[in-house]
XYZ file of C-alpha atoms in Angstrom:
481
model
C 154.343 150.723 -44.459
C 151.931 153.870 -43.962
C 152.855 155.020 -39.912
C 149.658 155.001 -38.245
C 150.570 157.440 -36.058
C 150.355 160.261 -38.244
C 146.326 160.139 -37.454
C 147.266 161.868 -34.467
C 147.719 165.030 -36.959
C 144.147 165.471 -38.096
C 143.733 167.990 -35.568
C 145.654 169.693 -37.950
C 143.245 169.403 -41.390
C 141.091 172.255 -41.566
C 138.035 171.704 -44.454
C 135.342 173.692 -45.552
C 132.248 172.035 -46.674
C 129.888 173.218 -49.055
C 127.056 171.760 -50.534
C 123.060 170.974 -49.736
C 122.135 170.474 -46.643
C 119.285 168.634 -44.756
C 118.303 166.810 -41.614
C 117.625 163.182 -41.470
C 115.303 162.065 -38.995
C 114.748 158.266 -38.580
C 111.752 156.695 -36.694
C 112.511 153.602 -35.195
C 110.680 150.412 -33.810
C 109.534 146.810 -34.339
C 107.412 145.516 -36.904
C 104.607 142.679 -36.201
C 101.869 142.692 -38.100
C 100.232 144.368 -41.350
C 98.418 147.130 -41.199
C 94.236 146.231 -41.123
C 93.438 149.425 -43.782
C 96.173 148.301 -46.384
C 98.661 145.401 -47.140
C 101.842 146.994 -45.455
C 103.296 146.839 -42.233
C 102.735 148.529 -39.307
C 105.862 149.809 -37.316
C 105.538 150.549 -33.523
C 107.463 153.152 -33.039
C 109.874 152.736 -29.849
C 112.239 156.251 -30.616
C 113.564 158.816 -33.392
C 116.727 159.771 -34.075
C 117.725 163.585 -36.202
C 120.738 163.532 -37.513
C 122.957 166.322 -39.536
C 122.440 165.104 -43.465
C 123.847 165.452 -46.794
C 126.593 167.915 -46.995
C 125.987 168.460 -43.113
C 127.142 164.651 -42.941
C 130.147 165.183 -44.469
C 131.361 167.758 -41.756
C 130.226 165.822 -39.014
C 132.248 163.147 -40.216
C 135.431 165.168 -40.385
C 134.513 166.432 -37.014
C 134.322 163.103 -35.925
C 138.080 162.606 -37.314
C 139.110 165.046 -35.282
C 138.997 167.914 -38.155
C 138.096 170.917 -38.144
C 135.140 171.795 -40.245
C 132.648 174.157 -41.381
C 129.909 173.666 -43.503
C 128.464 176.520 -45.874
C 124.616 175.745 -47.289
C 120.853 177.042 -47.152
C 118.338 176.157 -44.740
C 114.951 177.814 -44.363
C 113.427 179.706 -41.489
C 111.931 176.852 -40.391
C 112.195 174.564 -37.347
C 114.167 172.025 -38.866
C 116.555 174.108 -39.742
C 117.043 175.402 -36.257
C 117.171 171.834 -35.329
C 119.983 171.220 -37.758
C 122.040 174.355 -36.603
C 121.535 173.018 -32.834
C 122.636 169.462 -34.224
C 126.021 170.976 -35.621
C 126.942 172.864 -32.666
C 126.715 169.391 -30.465
C 128.385 167.884 -33.200
C 131.404 170.303 -32.746
C 131.186 171.772 -36.855
C 131.314 175.690 -37.403
C 127.911 176.538 -39.467
C 127.779 179.248 -42.002
C 124.433 178.087 -42.690
C 122.613 180.578 -45.010
C 118.882 180.892 -43.597
C 116.340 182.204 -45.515
C 112.547 183.124 -45.116
C 111.254 181.863 -48.733
C 112.948 178.539 -48.215
C 112.314 175.378 -46.769
C 115.037 173.253 -44.978
C 115.570 169.856 -47.015
C 114.598 166.907 -44.803
C 114.354 163.100 -45.288
C 112.555 161.045 -42.600
C 113.583 156.806 -42.800
C 111.375 154.253 -41.347
C 113.391 151.717 -40.003
C 112.350 148.289 -38.554
C 114.644 145.273 -37.888
C 117.739 147.233 -39.314
C 115.681 147.804 -42.468
C 114.464 150.830 -44.040
C 110.689 150.394 -44.468
C 110.469 153.942 -46.375
C 112.056 157.272 -46.959
C 109.898 160.691 -47.106
C 111.455 163.446 -48.631
C 110.445 167.018 -48.076
C 112.371 169.377 -50.442
C 112.743 171.881 -53.000
C 115.175 173.038 -55.451
C 116.659 176.173 -54.617
C 116.649 179.158 -56.839
C 119.879 180.491 -58.930
C 119.396 183.844 -56.802
C 119.938 181.818 -52.981
C 123.189 180.240 -54.648
C 124.376 183.246 -55.493
C 124.143 184.501 -51.876
C 126.231 181.109 -51.245
C 129.059 182.180 -53.894
C 129.341 185.215 -52.281
C 129.796 184.152 -48.908
C 131.620 181.404 -49.924
C 134.095 183.913 -51.521
C 134.625 185.754 -47.544
C 135.718 182.281 -45.964
C 137.817 180.071 -48.558
C 140.920 181.637 -47.645
C 140.172 180.199 -43.942
C 140.392 176.796 -44.796
C 143.199 174.770 -46.807
C 140.411 172.327 -48.272
C 137.404 172.543 -50.142
C 134.510 169.486 -50.549
C 131.671 170.170 -52.836
C 129.166 168.245 -51.399
C 126.080 167.919 -54.524
C 122.865 166.691 -53.865
C 121.615 168.565 -56.954
C 118.958 171.049 -54.760
C 120.328 174.148 -56.028
C 122.846 175.123 -53.704
C 125.994 174.621 -56.146
C 124.693 176.582 -59.264
C 127.405 178.401 -59.513
C 129.486 175.562 -58.770
C 132.434 176.061 -61.549
C 133.306 179.477 -59.804
C 133.531 178.087 -56.803
C 136.021 175.408 -57.571
C 138.013 178.027 -59.737
C 138.072 180.907 -56.782
C 139.298 177.931 -54.345
C 141.843 176.692 -56.936
C 143.012 180.066 -57.570
C 143.613 180.552 -53.409
C 145.521 177.296 -54.057
C 143.127 175.162 -52.402
C 142.574 171.149 -52.328
C 139.020 170.446 -54.052
C 137.083 167.660 -53.965
C 133.711 167.072 -55.322
C 131.054 164.588 -54.705
C 129.149 164.725 -58.226
C 125.516 164.301 -58.722
C 125.615 166.071 -62.553
C 125.977 163.703 -65.245
C 128.328 166.623 -66.850
C 131.558 165.872 -65.067
C 132.862 169.229 -66.517
C 130.617 171.324 -64.158
C 133.581 170.539 -61.683
C 136.572 171.546 -63.932
C 139.707 172.118 -61.995
C 138.566 169.618 -59.093
C 141.836 167.771 -57.496
C 139.582 165.022 -56.734
C 136.208 163.609 -57.798
C 134.620 160.906 -56.045
C 131.705 159.021 -58.326
C 129.821 155.930 -57.569
C 129.506 153.577 -59.611
C 126.238 154.382 -60.933
C 127.780 157.872 -61.377
C 130.168 156.884 -63.261
C 128.341 155.403 -65.887
C 125.460 157.647 -65.934
C 128.431 160.267 -67.100
C 129.131 158.252 -69.780
C 131.863 156.034 -68.295
C 132.446 152.338 -69.284
C 132.843 149.471 -66.185
C 133.039 146.643 -68.704
C 136.204 145.307 -67.662
C 138.687 146.910 -65.684
C 141.048 148.147 -68.843
C 137.841 149.803 -70.259
C 136.848 151.289 -66.668
C 140.843 152.828 -66.507
C 140.369 153.977 -70.623
C 136.918 155.913 -69.633
C 137.941 157.370 -66.963
C 140.974 158.771 -67.733
C 138.893 160.563 -71.116
C 136.366 161.862 -68.864
C 139.273 163.576 -66.711
C 141.137 164.810 -69.673
C 137.826 166.489 -71.069
C 136.757 167.479 -67.792
C 139.847 168.896 -66.604
C 140.228 167.090 -63.007
C 142.821 165.817 -61.686
C 142.250 162.683 -60.436
C 139.223 160.047 -60.085
C 138.204 158.008 -56.285
C 135.639 156.035 -58.202
C 133.274 153.995 -55.525
C 132.398 150.671 -56.497
C 129.929 148.821 -54.393
C 131.073 144.863 -53.520
C 134.817 145.666 -56.072
C 135.830 148.309 -53.631
C 137.516 151.539 -54.591
C 139.639 152.759 -57.586
C 142.192 155.563 -58.169
C 142.369 156.614 -60.966
C 145.165 159.486 -62.372
C 146.402 160.138 -65.909
C 149.467 158.210 -65.432
C 148.388 155.488 -62.663
C 145.867 153.657 -60.580
C 145.181 151.545 -57.481
C 142.750 149.112 -56.706
C 141.551 149.070 -53.138
C 139.089 145.427 -52.423
C 136.073 146.145 -50.425
C 136.988 146.197 -46.547
C 132.961 145.391 -45.589
C 132.123 142.777 -43.041
C 128.598 142.943 -42.642
C 126.531 145.454 -44.435
C 123.795 146.991 -42.051
C 122.930 150.338 -43.905
C 124.551 152.336 -46.851
C 122.986 155.266 -46.125
C 126.032 158.074 -46.155
C 128.693 155.942 -47.403
C 130.214 158.374 -49.607
C 129.696 161.048 -47.567
C 132.176 159.404 -44.997
C 134.466 158.450 -47.901
C 135.104 162.085 -49.345
C 135.397 163.235 -45.411
C 137.689 160.775 -44.826
C 139.945 161.642 -47.886
C 139.453 165.553 -47.852
C 140.385 165.747 -43.723
C 143.261 163.157 -44.693
C 144.512 165.156 -47.486
C 144.105 168.428 -45.117
C 146.452 166.864 -42.853
C 149.307 165.949 -45.248
C 148.645 162.134 -46.011
C 149.602 161.258 -49.362
C 146.707 160.706 -52.010
C 147.264 156.755 -52.350
C 147.368 156.320 -48.371
C 144.267 158.976 -47.614
C 142.447 156.542 -50.329
C 143.172 153.019 -49.057
C 142.096 154.521 -45.316
C 138.705 156.213 -46.859
C 138.263 152.479 -48.300
C 138.466 151.312 -45.004
C 136.503 153.925 -43.424
C 133.585 152.903 -45.792
C 133.701 149.206 -44.947
C 133.029 150.431 -41.149
C 130.512 152.881 -41.832
C 128.267 150.508 -43.726
C 128.305 147.992 -40.721
C 126.508 150.646 -38.952
C 122.940 151.937 -38.908
C 122.002 155.385 -40.673
C 124.125 158.160 -41.810
C 126.899 157.213 -39.143
C 130.322 158.564 -38.776
C 133.846 156.903 -38.089
C 136.458 157.434 -35.396
C 140.108 157.724 -35.542
C 140.611 154.737 -33.125
C 138.077 152.635 -35.402
C 140.475 153.476 -38.620
C 143.499 152.783 -36.429
C 142.339 149.716 -35.500
C 140.931 148.360 -39.192
C 144.337 149.097 -40.857
C 146.347 147.683 -38.260
C 143.930 144.752 -38.777
C 145.198 144.737 -42.783
C 148.377 144.526 -41.175
C 147.627 141.015 -38.858
C 148.537 143.472 -36.012
C 146.106 145.587 -33.788
C 148.507 147.934 -32.416
C 148.732 151.309 -34.502
C 150.871 153.634 -32.435
C 147.852 156.122 -32.698
C 147.223 157.167 -29.122
C 144.487 159.834 -28.621
C 144.591 161.964 -25.770
C 142.435 161.792 -22.697
C 140.302 164.809 -24.233
C 140.356 163.099 -27.773
C 138.973 160.147 -26.323
C 136.611 161.779 -24.034
C 135.076 163.456 -26.901
C 135.259 160.496 -29.546
C 133.089 158.773 -26.782
C 130.712 161.225 -26.821
C 130.440 161.262 -30.304
C 129.630 157.569 -30.169
C 127.085 158.103 -27.436
C 125.387 160.677 -30.208
C 124.936 157.717 -32.481
C 123.429 155.511 -30.439
C 125.666 153.035 -29.343
C 125.891 151.768 -25.703
C 129.011 152.550 -23.716
C 130.244 150.199 -21.246
C 132.840 150.956 -18.594
C 135.168 149.086 -16.683
C 138.481 150.056 -14.992
C 141.760 148.230 -12.892
C 145.428 148.213 -13.000
C 145.809 145.537 -15.648
C 149.060 144.995 -14.915
C 150.285 142.174 -16.546
C 147.590 140.893 -19.001
C 146.388 137.386 -18.678
C 143.609 135.210 -19.801
C 141.196 136.091 -16.777
C 141.770 139.531 -17.708
C 140.976 138.891 -21.505
C 137.505 136.922 -20.369
C 136.553 139.494 -18.499
C 137.048 142.273 -20.715
C 135.520 140.257 -23.540
C 132.221 139.945 -21.532
C 132.296 143.574 -20.719
C 132.443 144.325 -24.084
C 129.128 141.743 -24.952
C 127.235 144.309 -22.655
C 127.360 147.313 -25.374
C 128.746 148.617 -28.285
C 131.802 150.030 -27.300
C 134.248 149.267 -24.208
C 136.354 152.303 -22.022
C 138.957 150.549 -19.722
C 140.033 153.467 -16.878
C 143.496 152.501 -16.344
C 145.531 153.341 -12.827
C 148.523 155.042 -13.444
C 152.004 153.766 -12.231
C 151.976 155.723 -9.312
C 148.746 154.809 -8.672
C 149.539 151.125 -8.738
C 152.150 151.684 -6.642
C 150.122 153.346 -3.735
C 147.635 150.029 -4.366
C 150.130 147.294 -4.864
C 153.386 148.117 -3.394
C 156.385 149.533 -4.479
C 157.374 146.710 -6.665
C 154.891 147.303 -8.936
C 153.970 147.957 -11.849
C 155.649 145.023 -13.588
C 154.828 147.123 -16.686
C 154.531 150.840 -17.188
C 151.632 152.744 -18.316
C 152.713 153.213 -22.193
C 152.821 149.370 -22.020
C 150.089 148.438 -20.220
C 147.792 151.060 -22.593
C 149.593 149.107 -25.741
C 148.654 145.823 -24.487
C 145.074 146.962 -23.974
C 144.852 148.644 -27.225
C 145.878 145.649 -28.760
C 142.460 143.636 -27.991
C 139.893 143.400 -30.460
C 137.290 144.023 -27.442
C 138.694 147.472 -26.145
C 137.902 150.930 -27.827
C 139.589 153.053 -25.132
C 142.023 153.051 -22.891
C 142.176 156.144 -20.557
C 144.504 156.729 -17.404
C 143.664 157.790 -14.051
C 145.310 158.418 -10.554
C 148.151 160.633 -11.547
C 148.619 162.779 -8.722
C 147.035 161.673 -5.321
C 145.601 159.148 -3.410
C 141.982 160.450 -3.891
C 142.824 160.013 -7.333
C 143.317 156.016 -7.386
C 139.496 155.793 -7.923
C 138.023 156.024 -11.007
C 135.221 158.236 -9.867
C 136.056 161.671 -11.815
C 136.575 159.389 -15.077
C 133.017 157.642 -14.573
C 131.503 161.234 -14.069
C 133.050 162.178 -17.231
C 132.747 159.372 -19.736
C 128.556 159.007 -18.119
C 128.261 155.385 -19.358
C 125.278 153.498 -19.910
C 126.879 149.867 -18.176
C 129.629 150.140 -15.355
C 130.962 146.614 -15.274
C 133.553 144.973 -12.444
C 134.280 141.789 -11.545
C 132.696 139.031 -9.478
C 134.906 140.162 -6.203
C 132.587 143.138 -5.559
C 128.951 143.794 -4.805
C 127.282 147.098 -5.969
C 127.582 148.917 -3.066
C 131.397 148.518 -2.956
C 131.597 149.760 -6.584
C 133.091 153.323 -6.968
C 130.708 155.103 -9.226
C 127.674 152.909 -9.259
C 125.541 155.363 -7.394
C 126.105 157.861 -10.230
C 125.472 155.488 -13.001
C 122.797 154.222 -11.365
C 121.022 157.442 -10.713
C 121.913 158.673 -14.563
C 119.822 155.822 -16.026
C 122.823 153.262 -16.194
C 123.214 149.708 -14.880
C 126.075 147.909 -13.200
C 126.763 144.579 -14.176
C 128.964 142.300 -12.076
C 130.895 140.020 -13.881
C 132.548 136.068 -12.875
C 136.091 136.073 -12.152
C 138.350 133.295 -14.008
C 139.457 130.588 -10.859
C 143.141 131.043 -10.586
C 143.945 133.670 -13.077
C 145.657 136.342 -11.155
C 148.528 138.620 -11.470
C 149.503 138.613 -8.411
C 149.751 135.041 -8.670
C 151.573 135.125 -11.607
C 153.985 137.422 -10.196
C 154.761 134.597 -7.518
C 154.897 131.742 -9.883
C 157.623 133.298 -11.868
C 159.772 134.601 -8.643
C 159.253 130.527 -7.665
């Protein structure tokens, strides 16, 4: 069985992404009427979002998995290019974008209403070969610095020298993963893994009429193109990992499809990050399949966090506990990423010494107030100061493990290690900066630590009802007789 605690090693991954970068822009609003000017729906735009797209979305997926990511591509000397560079800084992606005066930054604008794309507007030009040569030159200076290379081809011209790029990486001993666009897979000769979707596979001559036909034609394509492995994404049929001597089918892991935008980016980013961190190919492919199932349930070009990946993988084994425990700083970074993707962060805190039904119901209600729940957990020293020398009954590590096993809890962050002044979560609340601060019904807003900070920053404070007859103190008294 895969040891999911090894997800802690993802920060050791170093991946250079090269390909066609673009700016993804979203206009989001409600639709209640048809335009009197033409038979088209009118979208009343409530807000807009800008995200790194194309190959840049692959890089941000790597960064959100804690990998060290760099992106090499072409942008124009324009507003969209500068905005894209600023977005990558926020995403903790090292940018090596070549800014050209005679080029325009590729952008895709999506109009979204009621969780559905209404229309997409593409603004793009194909880059000439001369510009691809500039990319190739900079690539030669960078490739030695990373242990894995991902080539993200959107057929916009950045990768006109793709064969040379692959050979340079393999000569340097690097793994090379390719998300193809060309129908001629021989252009990617020498790649370690190629990740076509089913349409791309068929367009390249693949036969998907049966599993046997698919395996036979895939192996023939690998042999003809000089590629080691294919990870074929097959929509509702899941994924197939195919080598010359073996294959593995992974069923689709999608609970509900919201938007497939960027799903292929997530697959190759997850696969590349895991391989770079030392995972074997089969385990990396299995986890990449889970990542795809997570991301298509989100709106837009989304990403996956290590916590989400660990939780989904553990669920496959009927056990939420994964052994993966991010550091405080990693958790705070992942929370920030979730906020950047428009997810609503809820915070609550407590000792949670002996978890009981009252706790579980309360935490589920807190999570229902947003998209992600952060639980601030008093340290052992803090619990002793608050509850007495005989407490806690369970250690901090055990309490974190139990809380993390709840489906409604996304992050558990301890606080209160040093002095009595740290027994409140005030400093942690300021670092998390939640949109919602939740506490139990025995509090009032004026007595809730951090309430003023949350409200001053545009958030809200929610007081949730407690469950009568459920308390840790009562349980301890009952056990002692």
